[in-house]
């Protein structure tokens, strides 16, 4: 997966490589074709559950696709912030802390 591709571009490219129609994949996801079309065009965000299902449908690495999906969500949230890089560093430390204290 190209880091510069949007999640929608990745989904469309891989759906087309598999020769699947938009309506076929939408039916497998139990969503409207228009919704999946908007996801592929970047006009709507998929849910984490949909991303995991799509990974299985398109035979994509679930972890890689999830990382791409989550990083895109974070990037869009921070793109206009002057403190984006600092925020990411603090968030990384916070995640480590939360994971280490999760079962307490």
PDB file of N, CA and C in Angstrom:
ATOM      1  N   UNK A   1       0.836  -1.182   0.000  1.00  0.00           N
ATOM      2  CA  UNK A   1       0.000   0.000   0.000  1.00  0.00           C
ATOM      3  C   UNK A   1       0.879   1.242   0.000  1.00  0.00           C
ATOM      4  N   UNK A   2       0.541   2.126  -0.863  1.00  0.00           N
ATOM      5  CA  UNK A   2       1.267   3.393  -0.982  1.00  0.00           C
ATOM      6  C   UNK A   2       0.807   4.330   0.124  1.00  0.00           C
ATOM      7  N   UNK A   3       1.749   4.837   0.884  1.00  0.00           N
ATOM      8  CA  UNK A   3       1.437   5.718   2.020  1.00  0.00           C
ATOM      9  C   UNK A   3       0.705   6.984   1.576  1.00  0.00           C
ATOM     10  N   UNK A   4       0.876   7.389   0.323  1.00  0.00           N
ATOM     11  CA  UNK A   4       0.236   8.612  -0.174  1.00  0.00           C
ATOM     12  C   UNK A   4      -1.168   8.379  -0.727  1.00  0.00           C
ATOM     13  N   UNK A   5      -1.565   7.133  -0.835  1.00  0.00           N
ATOM     14  CA  UNK A   5      -2.918   6.838  -1.301  1.00  0.00           C
ATOM     15  C   UNK A   5      -3.901   7.006  -0.143  1.00  0.00           C
ATOM     16  N   UNK A   6      -5.073   7.484  -0.462  1.00  0.00           N
ATOM     17  CA  UNK A   6      -6.117   7.540   0.557  1.00  0.00           C
ATOM     18  C   UNK A   6      -6.678   6.136   0.744  1.00  0.00           C
ATOM     19  N   UNK A   7      -7.364   5.944   1.849  1.00  0.00           N
ATOM     20  CA  UNK A   7      -7.976   4.645   2.104  1.00  0.00           C
ATOM     21  C   UNK A   7      -8.974   4.318   0.989  1.00  0.00           C
ATOM     22  N   UNK A   8      -9.695   5.329   0.514  1.00  0.00           N
ATOM     23  CA  UNK A   8     -10.652   5.120  -0.570  1.00  0.00           C
ATOM     24  C   UNK A   8      -9.984   4.669  -1.857  1.00  0.00           C
ATOM     25  N   UNK A   9      -8.845   5.272  -2.172  1.00  0.00           N
ATOM     26  CA  UNK A   9      -8.104   4.881  -3.381  1.00  0.00           C
ATOM     27  C   UNK A   9      -7.611   3.443  -3.272  1.00  0.00           C
ATOM     28  N   UNK A  10      -7.158   3.073  -2.092  1.00  0.00           N
ATOM     29  CA  UNK A  10      -6.687   1.693  -1.874  1.00  0.00           C
ATOM     30  C   UNK A  10      -7.833   0.716  -2.069  1.00  0.00           C
ATOM     31  N   UNK A  11      -8.983   1.046  -1.501  1.00  0.00           N
ATOM     32  CA  UNK A  11     -10.133   0.154  -1.606  1.00  0.00           C
ATOM     33  C   UNK A  11     -10.585   0.008  -3.055  1.00  0.00           C
ATOM     34  N   UNK A  12     -10.704   1.130  -3.756  1.00  0.00           N
ATOM     35  CA  UNK A  12     -11.156   1.077  -5.153  1.00  0.00           C
ATOM     36  C   UNK A  12     -10.165   0.284  -6.013  1.00  0.00           C
ATOM     37  N   UNK A  13      -8.897   0.594  -5.869  1.00  0.00           N
ATOM     38  CA  UNK A  13      -7.873  -0.087  -6.672  1.00  0.00           C
ATOM     39  C   UNK A  13      -7.908  -1.603  -6.458  1.00  0.00           C
ATOM     40  N   UNK A  14      -8.002  -2.010  -5.208  1.00  0.00           N
ATOM     41  CA  UNK A  14      -7.997  -3.447  -4.913  1.00  0.00           C
ATOM     42  C   UNK A  14      -9.312  -4.124  -5.270  1.00  0.00           C
ATOM     43  N   UNK A  15     -10.417  -3.407  -5.146  1.00  0.00           N
ATOM     44  CA  UNK A  15     -11.704  -3.956  -5.584  1.00  0.00           C
ATOM     45  C   UNK A  15     -11.685  -4.209  -7.081  1.00  0.00           C
ATOM     46  N   UNK A  16     -11.163  -3.224  -7.822  1.00  0.00           N
ATOM     47  CA  UNK A  16     -11.102  -3.366  -9.275  1.00  0.00           C
ATOM     48  C   UNK A  16     -10.130  -4.473  -9.689  1.00  0.00           C
ATOM     49  N   UNK A  17      -9.008  -4.602  -8.985  1.00  0.00           N
ATOM     50  CA  UNK A  17      -8.045  -5.678  -9.281  1.00  0.00           C
ATOM     51  C   UNK A  17      -8.686  -7.047  -9.123  1.00  0.00           C
ATOM     52  N   UNK A  18      -9.581  -7.166  -8.164  1.00  0.00           N
ATOM     53  CA  UNK A  18     -10.265  -8.443  -7.938  1.00  0.00           C
ATOM     54  C   UNK A  18     -11.452  -8.633  -8.876  1.00  0.00           C
ATOM     55  N   UNK A  19     -11.753  -7.608  -9.668  1.00  0.00           N
ATOM     56  CA  UNK A  19     -12.860  -7.706 -10.618  1.00  0.00           C
ATOM     57  C   UNK A  19     -14.223  -7.658  -9.964  1.00  0.00           C
ATOM     58  N   UNK A  20     -14.286  -7.044  -8.787  1.00  0.00           N
ATOM     59  CA  UNK A  20     -15.562  -6.941  -8.081  1.00  0.00           C
ATOM     60  C   UNK A  20     -16.227  -5.606  -8.378  1.00  0.00           C
ATOM     61  N   UNK A  21     -17.534  -5.652  -8.540  1.00  0.00           N
ATOM     62  CA  UNK A  21     -18.308  -4.432  -8.750  1.00  0.00           C
ATOM     63  C   UNK A  21     -18.587  -3.774  -7.410  1.00  0.00           C
ATOM     64  N   UNK A  22     -18.788  -2.489  -7.452  1.00  0.00           N
ATOM     65  CA  UNK A  22     -19.103  -1.712  -6.259  1.00  0.00           C
ATOM     66  C   UNK A  22     -20.301  -2.323  -5.533  1.00  0.00           C
ATOM     67  N   UNK A  23     -21.336  -2.655  -6.287  1.00  0.00           N
ATOM     68  CA  UNK A  23     -22.553  -3.195  -5.674  1.00  0.00           C
ATOM     69  C   UNK A  23     -22.321  -4.556  -5.022  1.00  0.00           C
ATOM     70  N   UNK A  24     -21.378  -5.356  -5.563  1.00  0.00           N
ATOM     71  CA  UNK A  24     -21.071  -6.657  -4.970  1.00  0.00           C
ATOM     72  C   UNK A  24     -20.429  -6.486  -3.586  1.00  0.00           C
ATOM     73  N   UNK A  25     -19.446  -5.601  -3.520  1.00  0.00           N
ATOM     74  CA  UNK A  25     -18.758  -5.377  -2.254  1.00  0.00           C
ATOM     75  C   UNK A  25     -19.703  -4.717  -1.253  1.00  0.00           C
ATOM     76  N   UNK A  26     -20.498  -3.772  -1.712  1.00  0.00           N
ATOM     77  CA  UNK A  26     -21.473  -3.118  -0.830  1.00  0.00           C
ATOM     78  C   UNK A  26     -22.437  -4.154  -0.242  1.00  0.00           C
ATOM     79  N   UNK A  27     -22.871  -5.096  -1.055  1.00  0.00           N
ATOM     80  CA  UNK A  27     -23.784  -6.140  -0.581  1.00  0.00           C
ATOM     81  C   UNK A  27     -23.101  -7.011   0.475  1.00  0.00           C
ATOM     82  N   UNK A  28     -21.824  -7.331   0.255  1.00  0.00           N
ATOM     83  CA  UNK A  28     -21.081  -8.133   1.236  1.00  0.00           C
ATOM     84  C   UNK A  28     -20.910  -7.392   2.556  1.00  0.00           C
ATOM     85  N   UNK A  29     -20.853  -6.067   2.480  1.00  0.00           N
ATOM     86  CA  UNK A  29     -20.716  -5.237   3.672  1.00  0.00           C
ATOM     87  C   UNK A  29     -22.065  -4.897   4.293  1.00  0.00           C
ATOM     88  N   UNK A  30     -23.142  -5.216   3.568  1.00  0.00           N
ATOM     89  CA  UNK A  30     -24.502  -4.889   3.982  1.00  0.00           C
ATOM     90  C   UNK A  30     -24.684  -3.381   4.136  1.00  0.00           C
ATOM     91  N   UNK A  31     -24.152  -2.642   3.136  1.00  0.00           N
ATOM     92  CA  UNK A  31     -24.352  -1.189   3.089  1.00  0.00           C
ATOM     93  C   UNK A  31     -24.821  -0.819   1.694  1.00  0.00           C
ATOM     94  N   UNK A  32     -25.329   0.380   1.566  1.00  0.00           N
ATOM     95  CA  UNK A  32     -25.793   0.882   0.282  1.00  0.00           C
ATOM     96  C   UNK A  32     -24.602   1.124  -0.646  1.00  0.00           C
ATOM     97  N   UNK A  33     -24.778   0.879  -1.911  1.00  0.00           N
ATOM     98  CA  UNK A  33     -23.730   1.098  -2.911  1.00  0.00           C
ATOM     99  C   UNK A  33     -23.246   2.544  -2.894  1.00  0.00           C
ATOM    100  N   UNK A  34     -24.165   3.481  -2.711  1.00  0.00           N
ATOM    101  CA  UNK A  34     -23.801   4.904  -2.690  1.00  0.00           C
ATOM    102  C   UNK A  34     -22.844   5.213  -1.541  1.00  0.00           C
ATOM    103  N   UNK A  35     -23.030   4.553  -0.410  1.00  0.00           N
ATOM    104  CA  UNK A  35     -22.147   4.779   0.735  1.00  0.00           C
ATOM    105  C   UNK A  35     -20.741   4.301   0.416  1.00  0.00           C
ATOM    106  N   UNK A  36     -20.618   3.109  -0.145  1.00  0.00           N
ATOM    107  CA  UNK A  36     -19.296   2.591  -0.498  1.00  0.00           C
ATOM    108  C   UNK A  36     -18.647   3.465  -1.565  1.00  0.00           C
ATOM    109  N   UNK A  37     -19.424   3.937  -2.509  1.00  0.00           N
ATOM    110  CA  UNK A  37     -18.902   4.828  -3.538  1.00  0.00           C
ATOM    111  C   UNK A  37     -18.325   6.093  -2.907  1.00  0.00           C
ATOM    112  N   UNK A  38     -19.038   6.652  -1.926  1.00  0.00           N
ATOM    113  CA  UNK A  38     -18.556   7.853  -1.237  1.00  0.00           C
ATOM    114  C   UNK A  38     -17.284   7.563  -0.439  1.00  0.00           C
ATOM    115  N   UNK A  39     -17.193   6.391   0.148  1.00  0.00           N
ATOM    116  CA  UNK A  39     -15.974   6.005   0.873  1.00  0.00           C
ATOM    117  C   UNK A  39     -14.799   5.965  -0.096  1.00  0.00           C
ATOM    118  N   UNK A  40     -15.002   5.347  -1.227  1.00  0.00           N
ATOM    119  CA  UNK A  40     -13.923   5.252  -2.225  1.00  0.00           C
ATOM    120  C   UNK A  40     -13.513   6.623  -2.755  1.00  0.00           C
ATOM    121  N   UNK A  41     -14.438   7.547  -2.832  1.00  0.00           N
ATOM    122  CA  UNK A  41     -14.128   8.895  -3.321  1.00  0.00           C
ATOM    123  C   UNK A  41     -13.660   9.830  -2.212  1.00  0.00           C
ATOM    124  N   UNK A  42     -13.629   9.345  -0.988  1.00  0.00           N
ATOM    125  CA  UNK A  42     -13.171  10.156   0.128  1.00  0.00           C
ATOM    126  C   UNK A  42     -14.196  11.143   0.640  1.00  0.00           C
ATOM    127  N   UNK A  43     -15.451  10.942   0.290  1.00  0.00           N
ATOM    128  CA  UNK A  43     -16.518  11.843   0.718  1.00  0.00           C
ATOM    129  C   UNK A  43     -17.190  11.378   2.007  1.00  0.00           C
ATOM    130  N   UNK A  44     -16.856  10.184   2.412  1.00  0.00           N
ATOM    131  CA  UNK A  44     -17.422   9.600   3.627  1.00  0.00           C
ATOM    132  C   UNK A  44     -16.369   8.681   4.233  1.00  0.00           C
ATOM    133  N   UNK A  45     -16.362   8.582   5.552  1.00  0.00           N
ATOM    134  CA  UNK A  45     -15.397   7.729   6.242  1.00  0.00           C
ATOM    135  C   UNK A  45     -16.036   6.388   6.568  1.00  0.00           C
ATOM    136  N   UNK A  46     -15.294   5.339   6.334  1.00  0.00           N
ATOM    137  CA  UNK A  46     -15.752   4.003   6.705  1.00  0.00           C
ATOM    138  C   UNK A  46     -15.564   3.826   8.208  1.00  0.00           C
ATOM    139  N   UNK A  47     -16.244   2.852   8.762  1.00  0.00           N
ATOM    140  CA  UNK A  47     -16.033   2.514  10.169  1.00  0.00           C
ATOM    141  C   UNK A  47     -14.895   1.505  10.257  1.00  0.00           C
ATOM    142  N   UNK A  48     -14.367   1.349  11.438  1.00  0.00           N
ATOM    143  CA  UNK A  48     -13.305   0.366  11.648  1.00  0.00           C
ATOM    144  C   UNK A  48     -13.811  -1.032  11.268  1.00  0.00           C
ATOM    145  N   UNK A  49     -15.025  -1.347  11.658  1.00  0.00           N
ATOM    146  CA  UNK A  49     -15.605  -2.657  11.348  1.00  0.00           C
ATOM    147  C   UNK A  49     -15.700  -2.871   9.839  1.00  0.00           C
ATOM    148  N   UNK A  50     -16.107  -1.831   9.108  1.00  0.00           N
ATOM    149  CA  UNK A  50     -16.188  -1.947   7.649  1.00  0.00           C
ATOM    150  C   UNK A  50     -14.805  -2.158   7.041  1.00  0.00           C
ATOM    151  N   UNK A  51     -13.811  -1.463   7.566  1.00  0.00           N
ATOM    152  CA  UNK A  51     -12.442  -1.612   7.059  1.00  0.00           C
ATOM    153  C   UNK A  51     -11.964  -3.042   7.247  1.00  0.00           C
ATOM    154  N   UNK A  52     -12.227  -3.619   8.402  1.00  0.00           N
ATOM    155  CA  UNK A  52     -11.799  -4.995   8.665  1.00  0.00           C
ATOM    156  C   UNK A  52     -12.522  -5.992   7.752  1.00  0.00           C
ATOM    157  N   UNK A  53     -13.814  -5.757   7.522  1.00  0.00           N
ATOM    158  CA  UNK A  53     -14.569  -6.619   6.606  1.00  0.00           C
ATOM    159  C   UNK A  53     -14.036  -6.497   5.174  1.00  0.00           C
ATOM    160  N   UNK A  54     -13.772  -5.259   4.756  1.00  0.00           N
ATOM    161  CA  UNK A  54     -13.273  -5.027   3.396  1.00  0.00           C
ATOM    162  C   UNK A  54     -11.910  -5.686   3.215  1.00  0.00           C
ATOM    163  N   UNK A  55     -11.081  -5.631   4.240  1.00  0.00           N
ATOM    164  CA  UNK A  55      -9.763  -6.285   4.157  1.00  0.00           C
ATOM    165  C   UNK A  55      -9.941  -7.764   3.836  1.00  0.00           C
ATOM    166  N   UNK A  56     -10.890  -8.407   4.493  1.00  0.00           N
ATOM    167  CA  UNK A  56     -11.141  -9.830   4.235  1.00  0.00           C
ATOM    168  C   UNK A  56     -11.728 -10.058   2.848  1.00  0.00           C
ATOM    169  N   UNK A  57     -12.661  -9.214   2.455  1.00  0.00           N
ATOM    170  CA  UNK A  57     -13.291  -9.352   1.139  1.00  0.00           C
ATOM    171  C   UNK A  57     -12.258  -9.202   0.015  1.00  0.00           C
ATOM    172  N   UNK A  58     -11.355  -8.237   0.181  1.00  0.00           N
ATOM    173  CA  UNK A  58     -10.377  -7.940  -0.880  1.00  0.00           C
ATOM    174  C   UNK A  58      -9.033  -8.657  -0.683  1.00  0.00           C
ATOM    175  N   UNK A  59      -8.975  -9.542   0.302  1.00  0.00           N
ATOM    176  CA  UNK A  59      -7.746 -10.282   0.607  1.00  0.00           C
ATOM    177  C   UNK A  59      -6.567  -9.348   0.871  1.00  0.00           C
ATOM    178  N   UNK A  60      -6.818  -8.313   1.677  1.00  0.00           N
ATOM    179  CA  UNK A  60      -5.769  -7.370   2.047  1.00  0.00           C
ATOM    180  C   UNK A  60      -5.306  -7.679   3.460  1.00  0.00           C
ATOM    181  N   UNK A  61      -4.095  -7.299   3.769  1.00  0.00           N
ATOM    182  CA  UNK A  61      -3.564  -7.483   5.113  1.00  0.00           C
ATOM    183  C   UNK A  61      -4.371  -6.593   6.066  1.00  0.00           C
ATOM    184  N   UNK A  62      -5.060  -7.233   6.992  1.00  0.00           N
ATOM    185  CA  UNK A  62      -5.946  -6.520   7.916  1.00  0.00           C
ATOM    186  C   UNK A  62      -5.195  -5.458   8.720  1.00  0.00           C
ATOM    187  N   UNK A  63      -4.047  -5.842   9.254  1.00  0.00           N
ATOM    188  CA  UNK A  63      -3.277  -4.918  10.091  1.00  0.00           C
ATOM    189  C   UNK A  63      -2.780  -3.715   9.285  1.00  0.00           C
ATOM    190  N   UNK A  64      -2.261  -3.976   8.091  1.00  0.00           N
ATOM    191  CA  UNK A  64      -1.774  -2.884   7.238  1.00  0.00           C
ATOM    192  C   UNK A  64      -2.899  -1.915   6.879  1.00  0.00           C
ATOM    193  N   UNK A  65      -4.054  -2.465   6.512  1.00  0.00           N
ATOM    194  CA  UNK A  65      -5.178  -1.616   6.130  1.00  0.00           C
ATOM    195  C   UNK A  65      -5.682  -0.820   7.334  1.00  0.00           C
ATOM    196  N   UNK A  66      -5.727  -1.453   8.496  1.00  0.00           N
ATOM    197  CA  UNK A  66      -6.164  -0.764   9.700  1.00  0.00           C
ATOM    198  C   UNK A  66      -5.204   0.364  10.069  1.00  0.00           C
ATOM    199  N   UNK A  67      -3.908   0.119   9.955  1.00  0.00           N
ATOM    200  CA  UNK A  67      -2.911   1.160  10.232  1.00  0.00           C
ATOM    201  C   UNK A  67      -3.105   2.335   9.273  1.00  0.00           C
ATOM    202  N   UNK A  68      -3.304   2.034   8.013  1.00  0.00           N
ATOM    203  CA  UNK A  68      -3.513   3.085   7.011  1.00  0.00           C
ATOM    204  C   UNK A  68      -4.778   3.884   7.344  1.00  0.00           C
ATOM    205  N   UNK A  69      -5.828   3.183   7.690  1.00  0.00           N
ATOM    206  CA  UNK A  69      -7.109   3.809   8.036  1.00  0.00           C
ATOM    207  C   UNK A  69      -6.972   4.724   9.256  1.00  0.00           C
ATOM    208  N   UNK A  70      -6.384   4.210  10.337  1.00  0.00           N
ATOM    209  CA  UNK A  70      -6.247   4.992  11.558  1.00  0.00           C
ATOM    210  C   UNK A  70      -5.300   6.171  11.380  1.00  0.00           C
ATOM    211  N   UNK A  71      -4.204   5.952  10.661  1.00  0.00           N
ATOM    212  CA  UNK A  71      -3.256   7.051  10.454  1.00  0.00           C
ATOM    213  C   UNK A  71      -3.879   8.152   9.601  1.00  0.00           C
ATOM    214  N   UNK A  72      -4.728   7.780   8.654  1.00  0.00           N
ATOM    215  CA  UNK A  72      -5.415   8.782   7.837  1.00  0.00           C
ATOM    216  C   UNK A  72      -6.382   9.599   8.694  1.00  0.00           C
ATOM    217  N   UNK A  73      -7.096   8.932   9.590  1.00  0.00           N
ATOM    218  CA  UNK A  73      -8.010   9.647  10.485  1.00  0.00           C
ATOM    219  C   UNK A  73      -7.252  10.659  11.326  1.00  0.00           C
ATOM    220  N   UNK A  74      -6.128  10.245  11.871  1.00  0.00           N
ATOM    221  CA  UNK A  74      -5.316  11.131  12.709  1.00  0.00           C
ATOM    222  C   UNK A  74      -4.752  12.275  11.876  1.00  0.00           C
ATOM    223  N   UNK A  75      -4.233  11.960  10.708  1.00  0.00           N
ATOM    224  CA  UNK A  75      -3.628  12.980   9.846  1.00  0.00           C
ATOM    225  C   UNK A  75      -4.642  14.061   9.476  1.00  0.00           C
ATOM    226  N   UNK A  76      -5.862  13.655   9.117  1.00  0.00           N
ATOM    227  CA  UNK A  76      -6.884  14.642   8.755  1.00  0.00           C
ATOM    228  C   UNK A  76      -7.263  15.506   9.956  1.00  0.00           C
ATOM    229  N   UNK A  77      -7.229  14.926  11.134  1.00  0.00           N
ATOM    230  CA  UNK A  77      -7.561  15.678  12.341  1.00  0.00           C
ATOM    231  C   UNK A  77      -6.494  16.721  12.663  1.00  0.00           C
ATOM    232  N   UNK A  78      -5.231  16.418  12.360  1.00  0.00           N
ATOM    233  CA  UNK A  78      -4.116  17.273  12.760  1.00  0.00           C
ATOM    234  C   UNK A  78      -3.531  18.139  11.653  1.00  0.00           C
ATOM    235  N   UNK A  79      -3.934  17.943  10.436  1.00  0.00           N
ATOM    236  CA  UNK A  79      -3.295  18.591   9.292  1.00  0.00           C
ATOM    237  C   UNK A  79      -3.183  20.107   9.416  1.00  0.00           C
ATOM    238  N   UNK A  80      -4.147  20.741  10.008  1.00  0.00           N
ATOM    239  CA  UNK A  80      -4.134  22.205  10.110  1.00  0.00           C
ATOM    240  C   UNK A  80      -3.587  22.728  11.430  1.00  0.00           C
ATOM    241  N   UNK A  81      -3.074  21.833  12.257  1.00  0.00           N
ATOM    242  CA  UNK A  81      -2.562  22.229  13.565  1.00  0.00           C
ATOM    243  C   UNK A  81      -1.061  22.494  13.506  1.00  0.00           C
ATOM    244  N   UNK A  82      -0.630  23.626  14.035  1.00  0.00           N
ATOM    245  CA  UNK A  82       0.797  23.953  14.079  1.00  0.00           C
ATOM    246  C   UNK A  82       1.578  23.009  14.994  1.00  0.00           C
ATOM    247  N   UNK A  83       0.894  22.426  15.950  1.00  0.00           N
ATOM    248  CA  UNK A  83       1.554  21.553  16.923  1.00  0.00           C
ATOM    249  C   UNK A  83       1.334  20.065  16.607  1.00  0.00           C
ATOM    250  N   UNK A  84       1.079  19.755  15.356  1.00  0.00           N
ATOM    251  CA  UNK A  84       0.759  18.378  14.962  1.00  0.00           C
ATOM    252  C   UNK A  84       1.852  17.392  15.340  1.00  0.00           C
ATOM    253  N   UNK A  85       3.091  17.683  15.012  1.00  0.00           N
ATOM    254  CA  UNK A  85       4.186  16.745  15.298  1.00  0.00           C
ATOM    255  C   UNK A  85       4.349  16.526  16.793  1.00  0.00           C
ATOM    256  N   UNK A  86       4.277  17.599  17.559  1.00  0.00           N
ATOM    257  CA  UNK A  86       4.387  17.479  19.013  1.00  0.00           C
ATOM    258  C   UNK A  86       3.212  16.673  19.576  1.00  0.00           C
ATOM    259  N   UNK A  87       2.055  16.905  19.035  1.00  0.00           N
ATOM    260  CA  UNK A  87       0.862  16.185  19.472  1.00  0.00           C
ATOM    261  C   UNK A  87       1.019  14.691  19.236  1.00  0.00           C
ATOM    262  N   UNK A  88       1.552  14.327  18.088  1.00  0.00           N
ATOM    263  CA  UNK A  88       1.759  12.909  17.782  1.00  0.00           C
ATOM    264  C   UNK A  88       2.748  12.265  18.751  1.00  0.00           C
ATOM    265  N   UNK A  89       3.804  12.982  19.083  1.00  0.00           N
ATOM    266  CA  UNK A  89       4.781  12.442  20.029  1.00  0.00           C
ATOM    267  C   UNK A  89       4.147  12.226  21.412  1.00  0.00           C
ATOM    268  N   UNK A  90       3.396  13.201  21.864  1.00  0.00           N
ATOM    269  CA  UNK A  90       2.728  13.075  23.164  1.00  0.00           C
ATOM    270  C   UNK A  90       1.700  11.940  23.125  1.00  0.00           C
ATOM    271  N   UNK A  91       0.960  11.852  22.042  1.00  0.00           N
ATOM    272  CA  UNK A  91      -0.049  10.792  21.905  1.00  0.00           C
ATOM    273  C   UNK A  91       0.604   9.414  21.933  1.00  0.00           C
ATOM    274  N   UNK A  92       1.762   9.286  21.308  1.00  0.00           N
ATOM    275  CA  UNK A  92       2.470   8.005  21.312  1.00  0.00           C
ATOM    276  C   UNK A  92       2.847   7.614  22.744  1.00  0.00           C
ATOM    277  N   UNK A  93       3.326   8.570  23.499  1.00  0.00           N
ATOM    278  CA  UNK A  93       3.666   8.302  24.903  1.00  0.00           C
ATOM    279  C   UNK A  93       2.422   7.970  25.711  1.00  0.00           C
ATOM    280  N   UNK A  94       1.349   8.672  25.441  1.00  0.00           N
ATOM    281  CA  UNK A  94       0.102   8.418  26.152  1.00  0.00           C
ATOM    282  C   UNK A  94      -0.423   7.014  25.857  1.00  0.00           C
ATOM    283  N   UNK A  95      -0.325   6.588  24.621  1.00  0.00           N
ATOM    284  CA  UNK A  95      -0.765   5.242  24.252  1.00  0.00           C
ATOM    285  C   UNK A  95       0.060   4.199  25.013  1.00  0.00           C
ATOM    286  N   UNK A  96       1.364   4.391  25.054  1.00  0.00           N
ATOM    287  CA  UNK A  96       2.229   3.463  25.807  1.00  0.00           C
ATOM    288  C   UNK A  96       1.809   3.410  27.266  1.00  0.00           C
ATOM    289  N   UNK A  97       1.579   4.578  27.852  1.00  0.00           N
ATOM    290  CA  UNK A  97       1.170   4.641  29.260  1.00  0.00           C
ATOM    291  C   UNK A  97      -0.168   3.917  29.473  1.00  0.00           C
ATOM    292  N   UNK A  98      -1.131   4.216  28.628  1.00  0.00           N
ATOM    293  CA  UNK A  98      -2.452   3.608  28.783  1.00  0.00           C
ATOM    294  C   UNK A  98      -2.397   2.088  28.630  1.00  0.00           C
ATOM    295  N   UNK A  99      -1.603   1.607  27.676  1.00  0.00           N
ATOM    296  CA  UNK A  99      -1.466   0.167  27.481  1.00  0.00           C
ATOM    297  C   UNK A  99      -0.837  -0.497  28.701  1.00  0.00           C
ATOM    298  N   UNK A 100       0.155   0.174  29.285  1.00  0.00           N
ATOM    299  CA  UNK A 100       0.846  -0.419  30.434  1.00  0.00           C
ATOM    300  C   UNK A 100      -0.024  -0.411  31.689  1.00  0.00           C
ATOM    301  N   UNK A 101      -1.037   0.454  31.738  1.00  0.00           N
ATOM    302  CA  UNK A 101      -1.915   0.538  32.903  1.00  0.00           C
ATOM    303  C   UNK A 101      -3.325   0.016  32.630  1.00  0.00           C
ATOM    304  N   UNK A 102      -3.495  -0.646  31.518  1.00  0.00           N
ATOM    305  CA  UNK A 102      -4.827  -1.083  31.076  1.00  0.00           C
ATOM    306  C   UNK A 102      -5.458  -2.091  32.037  1.00  0.00           C
ATOM    307  N   UNK A 103      -4.672  -3.010  32.547  1.00  0.00           N
ATOM    308  CA  UNK A 103      -5.246  -4.101  33.352  1.00  0.00           C
ATOM    309  C   UNK A 103      -5.163  -3.846  34.852  1.00  0.00           C
ATOM    310  N   UNK A 104      -4.943  -2.616  35.240  1.00  0.00           N
ATOM    311  CA  UNK A 104      -4.852  -2.315  36.675  1.00  0.00           C
ATOM    312  C   UNK A 104      -6.196  -2.061  37.281  1.00  0.00           C
TER     313      UNK A 104
END
